[in-house]
Amino acid sequence: MFEVRNQPPPLEPYSLFTSDTVLREAVRREGAGWAEGNLTELGARLGRPETVQLGFDANKFPPQLRTLDRYGHRIDEVDFHPAWHQLLEIALQAGLHSSPWENPKQGAHVARAAGTYMLGQIESGVYCPLAMTYGSVPTLRHAPRLADEWLPRIYSREYDRRFRPARLKSSALIGMGMTENQGGSDLRTNTTRAQPSADGSFRLYGHKWFMSAPMCDAFLVLAQAPNGLSCFLMPRWTPDGERNAIFIIRLKDKLGNRSNASSEVEFHGAYAQLVGEEGRGIPTIIEMGNYTRLDCCIGSSALMRQAVAQAIHHARHRVAFQKKLVDQPLMTNVLADLALESEAAAVLTMWLARVYDESTDTAVAIRRIITPAAKFWICKRTPFLTYEAMEVLGGSGYIEESIMPRLYREAPVNSIWEGSGNIMCLDVLRALERTPNATEILHQELGAAKNGRITAFAARIEKRLAARDHADESQARALVRDLMVALQGSLLVRHSPTLVSDAFCASRLDGEAAPVFGLLPRGVDTRGVVERAGPAG
Ligand SMILES: Cc1cc2nc3c(=O)[nH]c(=O)nc-3n(C[C@H](O)[C@H](O)[C@H](O)COP(=O)(O)OP(=O)(O)OC[C@H]3O[C@@H](n4cnc5c(N)ncnc54)[C@H](O)[C@@H]3O)c2cc1C
């Protein structure tokens, strides 16, 4: 037998909270210091080998659709591996699906963001129903009677995997059906019809081209009612205790996100109830979209963090050419550059989560402008980062037994769903146009850094805004990228050690954010940046 040498030990057990300096700092800074105890517990639980294994199992044994029972009756059920259920159980116990609504307080959205940031590092597929359930609450509140009935179930922390009417379950999860075959970004093209019934409910006829997590207990769905496109709550079971007429046609065979089921569905007179005003479907459901977009920032930052933690861990143990990889100057440069991107994403995400804890006019304006901008930029950076981090592990990074292929396959999805990249940038333009004091708000946020480079960079952006650059759709990506790099720089200057903010500004503000990592200029304390980012034991 050959001797196994020079292989790093697995990065487990480890605490995803206490080992993450950037996350711990952000939780405290953004007002969720009170949650440190719970986050420490959750971080340790998620980093146990048996929990890590759940993530692998849930992806290795993807969900299976059963359209018919043995006698030929339609059942439209999806079977998941037990690992999927165990992960959801952990998530619900920690309140990751609804805690800020169940127990609102300063820092509640930040605390939840920190929890989902850790969960997303272990398994991302389960994040989908959690995000949709979290986002559904403000939309459901547009229908007070429905909210009274459903919110207590949504707030429950007792995960109930059984497929039965929600009133017979200990908790409920909510999904969403907007995208149709002929159009997902342009929701006005939705053709699903909603026919009013005598009792005030509606019957839905049509299809959805993507409806993820189809075993959720109810879905927020868009459909054309007599007075226009409207938002509905469509439960899996009717109030009479019958299976609702929701037929799952097939499950998508996806690039990544494989533990999660994403379905194509048809509605053949499915029972549903109106949420919000008839004809105001898009503004009603878009409230959910703001929160799920925040979750895309959290989810992609999580993928980056896990990739960086694995890469640094590997480089600390693996020796090549008589030195640990982490000590090879060119590798140190690559790792530091990856760490900078990850820290910038995490700091921006946690700051944005705090803005969701506030209700001032400025906070509302920042949410409107920055949520789509941050989603665009963070999600766009993730595939590049996960790919480069994979390479740090050499050939082993390309092998399924490492988590890297899973992170890489998962990386593009947050940019596509909940509004693809271009749609996010166009949203930013609209928000800039509609927010009268947008330039002042951005000036204040960027200028808070008191840093020459940031000030100069921000001044150039403000000049472009004054020149109404944002009226030109073709330049939206360039504008949003610059805005986000400036904001990340400003936040890092204010909140991170100088060695991090200097390196970020030197590499991101003085040139283009390059798709290749490892281009940090001379003079950067790469070693210091890597030490800060490495998962502490
Ligand atoms: C894994 C997965 C799960 C999903 N789950 C759900 C779900 O649960 N519920 C749900 O409702 N949807 C879901 N979706 C659908 C997703 O939200 C849509 O795919 C997405 O919104 C894009 O819509 P589309 O696919 O129709 O693309 P299109 O709308 O055709 O867009 C195609 C491309 O054109 C760009 N584009 C569109 N308009 C413009 C414009 N005016 N200017 C410039 N560029 C433009 C877009 O940015 C995109 O890059 C899921 C998707 C995936 C991949």
CSV table of C-alpha atoms in Angstrom, one decimal, residues 13 33 35-36 56 58 63 95 230 256 295 297 324 338 359 377 393 417 436 488 499:
chain,number,residue,atom,x,y,z
A,13,PRO,CA,-15.3,19.8,12.6
A,33,GLY,CA,-24.4,41.2,18.9
A,35,ALA,CA,-27.4,36.8,18.6
A,36,GLU,CA,-23.8,35.7,19.1
A,56,PHE,CA,-23.2,16.0,0.2
A,58,ALA,CA,-28.8,15.9,-0.4
A,63,PRO,CA,-35.4,14.8,-5.5
A,95,GLY,CA,-35.5,30.4,12.6
A,230,SER,CA,-52.8,39.9,-9.6
A,256,GLY,CA,-26.4,23.0,-9.9
A,295,ASP,CA,-31.0,36.4,0.1
A,297,CYS,CA,-26.5,38.4,-1.9
A,324,LYS,CA,3.5,25.3,2.0
A,338,LEU,CA,-9.9,35.9,-3.2
A,359,SER,CA,-37.5,52.0,8.6
A,377,TRP,CA,-22.4,42.6,-8.4
A,393,LEU,CA,-6.8,22.6,-4.5
A,417,TRP,CA,-33.2,33.9,-10.7
A,436,PRO,CA,-35.4,62.3,-5.7
A,488,GLN,CA,-17.6,48.1,-0.9
A,499,LEU,CA,-4.4,46.2,5.2
